């Protein structure tokens, strides 16, 4: 146990890409960082670079996520920040010729892991007196992305879960947020990078900087967009219209 009051962070998918950049950014900012990844070798490499802890974990398993949280809390003496960043691309349209195994894989990594991670982390965060959970969604969690309905479904689910979880935890000193980056130059888009041509891509460090800003000043329930050349900020959701007042005429066709 290393606890001396230094904040402890757990980052899933920390062995590469955005996750590795987040680990480096948090370590530079004073966190002790636990690097959680299914690739034990990658986790060990990143953990060595930030003087942290490497944890090999299948994030799609609730028991494995629970064990990872327990290991990190025991190592650090506390848990203050959880970044649920592990993710998978869809790779199929999702509207015809459905690859069911691929669908289950994407939902397991992108959705189940966020649910399991939050549930596993809450007791430890409460023992620390509060904390922060940030899940990695995507711009595909805010708008439809043609050609990959399964990925879009999973990322919309993360946004909805985060907003609901934050509301459910109102009154507790625990923030739950989502980061929603645009296309980011990582291994996840390696096979399709040539399709982007001159389209501007984010770097992993851009997303890590946004996560750092969220830790510093984000409010629970927020979903921050990250786009090249723009300052990351909370996405402003439109309010849903309430019911019409009693006796009011029904809306005209095309209204409401």
XYZ file of C-alpha atoms in Angstrom:
256
model
C 0.000 0.000 0.000
C 1.366 3.393 -1.065
C -1.239 5.791 0.308
C 0.097 9.158 1.441
C -2.819 11.226 0.216
C -1.635 11.307 -3.403
C -4.648 10.824 -5.703
C -4.882 7.441 -7.411
C -6.251 6.944 -10.922
C -7.305 3.801 -12.762
C -7.326 3.924 -16.584
C -8.744 1.104 -18.694
C -7.384 0.619 -22.179
C -4.290 2.319 -20.816
C -1.790 0.279 -22.792
C -1.984 2.312 -25.997
C -3.526 5.244 -27.827
C -5.759 7.604 -25.889
C -5.453 5.510 -22.736
C -1.651 5.665 -22.704
C -1.767 9.434 -23.299
C -4.226 9.841 -20.420
C -1.963 7.789 -18.128
C 1.039 9.976 -18.987
C -0.954 13.183 -18.533
C -2.346 12.128 -15.147
C 1.046 10.949 -13.895
C 2.607 14.271 -14.917
C -0.182 16.027 -13.035
C 0.517 14.236 -9.774
C -1.644 11.103 -9.866
C -0.483 7.605 -9.132
C -1.730 5.709 -12.149
C -2.869 2.113 -12.539
C -2.747 1.022 -16.182
C -5.470 -1.538 -16.891
C -5.405 -3.352 -20.230
C -6.083 -6.807 -21.656
C -2.565 -6.657 -23.132
C -0.382 -7.288 -20.082
C 2.828 -6.397 -21.921
C 1.476 -3.044 -23.073
C 0.132 -2.269 -19.602
C 3.517 -3.077 -18.074
C 5.337 -0.830 -20.549
C 3.090 2.183 -19.926
C 3.090 1.603 -16.156
C 6.890 1.631 -16.154
C 6.890 4.925 -18.049
C 4.650 6.595 -15.467
C 5.919 4.744 -12.364
C 2.514 3.132 -11.935
C 0.862 -0.249 -11.597
C 0.076 -2.605 -14.478
C -3.110 -4.675 -14.273
C -4.052 -7.228 -16.926
C -7.836 -7.367 -17.170
C -10.683 -8.456 -19.433
C -12.849 -5.372 -19.048
C -15.917 -7.190 -20.396
C -16.033 -9.317 -17.226
C -17.725 -7.906 -14.142
C -15.637 -10.104 -11.843
C -12.404 -9.085 -13.566
C -13.287 -5.404 -13.309
C -14.109 -5.849 -9.629
C -10.790 -7.585 -9.027
C -8.911 -4.843 -10.884
C -10.497 -2.117 -8.752
C -9.684 -4.060 -5.589
C -6.064 -4.502 -6.679
C -5.663 -0.811 -7.479
C -7.231 0.339 -4.222
C -5.005 -2.020 -2.243
C -1.926 -0.800 -4.126
C -2.693 2.898 -3.836
C -4.549 2.892 -0.531
C -7.452 4.746 -2.171
C -9.132 5.384 -5.526
C -9.979 8.906 -6.684
C -10.340 8.824 -10.456
C -11.504 6.164 -12.915
C -11.170 6.655 -16.675
C -13.156 3.948 -18.468
C -11.435 4.299 -21.806
C -11.184 0.794 -23.286
C -13.031 0.637 -26.594
C -13.603 -1.268 -29.802
C -14.693 -0.230 -33.286
C -17.758 -1.780 -34.848
C -16.470 -2.644 -38.282
C -19.897 -3.445 -39.721
C -22.982 -1.551 -40.816
C -25.163 -3.163 -38.158
C -28.267 -2.970 -40.312
C -27.839 -5.980 -42.583
C -25.823 -9.203 -42.606
C -25.258 -8.780 -38.882
C -22.177 -10.427 -37.405
C -23.654 -11.319 -34.017
C -20.302 -12.261 -32.454
C -18.826 -8.941 -33.560
C -21.857 -7.112 -32.211
C -21.501 -8.809 -28.811
C -17.789 -7.985 -28.727
C -18.325 -4.283 -29.378
C -21.141 -3.999 -26.857
C -19.106 -5.904 -24.285
C -16.126 -3.569 -24.538
C -17.911 -0.284 -25.171
C -20.961 -0.663 -22.923
C -20.671 -3.565 -20.456
C -17.207 -2.446 -19.395
C -18.492 1.047 -18.524
C -21.351 -0.369 -16.449
C -19.118 -2.911 -14.730
C -16.406 -0.311 -14.160
C -18.694 2.232 -12.525
C -20.353 -0.371 -10.331
C -17.003 -1.761 -9.215
C -15.503 1.673 -8.557
C -18.298 3.296 -6.553
C -17.557 1.629 -3.186
C -13.860 2.550 -3.447
C -14.655 6.137 -4.455
C -17.019 6.443 -1.519
C -14.349 5.129 0.839
C -12.024 7.848 -0.476
C -14.645 10.487 0.278
C -15.638 11.028 -3.340
C -14.124 11.003 -6.796
C -14.599 11.139 -10.532
C -15.513 8.662 -13.265
C -14.951 9.593 -16.916
C -16.104 7.233 -19.667
C -14.827 7.537 -23.210
C -17.689 7.898 -25.638
C -17.300 9.575 -29.046
C -18.862 12.195 -31.281
C -20.718 9.090 -32.477
C -22.379 9.179 -29.068
C -23.848 12.590 -29.887
C -24.715 12.253 -33.590
C -25.412 9.389 -35.969
C -22.390 7.984 -37.809
C -23.324 6.445 -41.174
C -21.818 3.052 -41.910
C -21.239 1.888 -38.343
C -24.551 1.730 -36.539
C -23.277 -0.734 -33.924
C -20.439 1.530 -32.818
C -22.828 4.494 -32.798
C -25.327 2.517 -30.725
C -22.671 1.646 -28.154
C -21.416 5.205 -27.819
C -24.933 6.649 -27.515
C -25.477 4.094 -24.753
C -22.427 5.406 -22.885
C -23.728 8.983 -23.074
C -27.176 7.961 -21.835
C -25.729 5.862 -19.030
C -23.391 8.616 -17.858
C -26.136 11.234 -17.788
C -28.494 8.919 -15.898
C -25.820 7.742 -13.460
C -24.832 11.319 -12.688
C -28.444 12.204 -11.897
C -28.772 9.122 -9.711
C -25.698 10.140 -7.696
C -26.842 13.707 -7.077
C -25.967 14.647 -3.514
C -22.855 12.472 -3.406
C -19.366 13.889 -4.010
C -18.926 11.688 -7.080
C -18.876 13.084 -10.612
C -19.690 10.957 -13.665
C -18.866 12.371 -17.106
C -18.153 11.326 -20.690
C -15.513 12.529 -23.119
C -16.657 12.515 -26.760
C -13.713 12.899 -29.143
C -13.916 13.114 -32.903
C -11.749 10.930 -35.142
C -8.457 10.355 -33.367
C -5.240 9.127 -34.943
C -4.801 5.861 -33.037
C -4.550 2.174 -33.889
C -8.353 1.906 -33.859
C -8.513 3.698 -37.220
C -5.276 2.295 -38.642
C -7.087 0.211 -41.259
C -9.115 3.157 -42.558
C -6.712 6.073 -42.035
C -6.251 6.545 -45.777
C -9.955 7.359 -46.125
C -9.543 10.596 -44.191
C -7.329 12.299 -46.782
C -6.763 15.847 -45.554
C -9.462 15.638 -42.889
C -8.021 16.912 -39.575
C -7.590 14.243 -36.921
C -7.138 14.615 -33.199
C -4.015 13.324 -31.516
C -4.265 11.108 -28.444
C -2.707 13.944 -26.436
C -5.592 16.248 -27.431
C -8.051 13.874 -25.788
C -5.798 13.449 -22.758
C -5.719 17.228 -22.343
C -9.524 17.305 -22.478
C -9.719 14.614 -19.799
C -7.357 16.644 -17.634
C -9.603 19.703 -18.040
C -12.648 17.634 -17.115
C -10.939 16.391 -13.954
C -10.129 19.986 -13.051
C -13.438 21.726 -13.785
C -16.026 19.347 -15.252
C -19.449 18.943 -13.694
C -21.247 15.656 -13.190
C -23.416 14.577 -16.120
C -21.449 16.561 -18.702
C -20.386 15.055 -22.022
C -17.445 16.996 -23.452
C -16.835 17.149 -27.195
C -13.265 17.224 -28.486
C -12.640 18.463 -32.021
C -9.466 19.619 -33.813
C -8.868 23.348 -33.405
C -11.644 23.825 -30.868
C -11.491 24.207 -27.108
C -13.035 21.094 -25.497
C -16.298 21.922 -23.763
C -19.543 20.350 -22.510
C -22.015 19.506 -25.273
C -25.281 21.397 -24.812
C -28.199 19.017 -25.131
C -31.530 20.469 -26.195
C -34.357 20.218 -23.704
C -37.115 17.744 -24.524
C -40.497 19.497 -24.887
C -42.841 18.819 -21.973
C -46.458 17.809 -22.342
C -48.886 20.374 -23.723
C -51.016 22.241 -21.227
C -54.491 20.894 -20.641
C -56.859 22.226 -23.247
C -54.109 23.375 -25.589
C -54.618 22.494 -29.266
C -52.494 19.642 -30.654
C -49.362 20.669 -32.594
C -49.687 21.225 -36.313
C -48.256 18.505 -38.560
C -44.480 18.683 -38.457
C -44.337 20.600 -35.158
C -43.198 18.908 -31.959
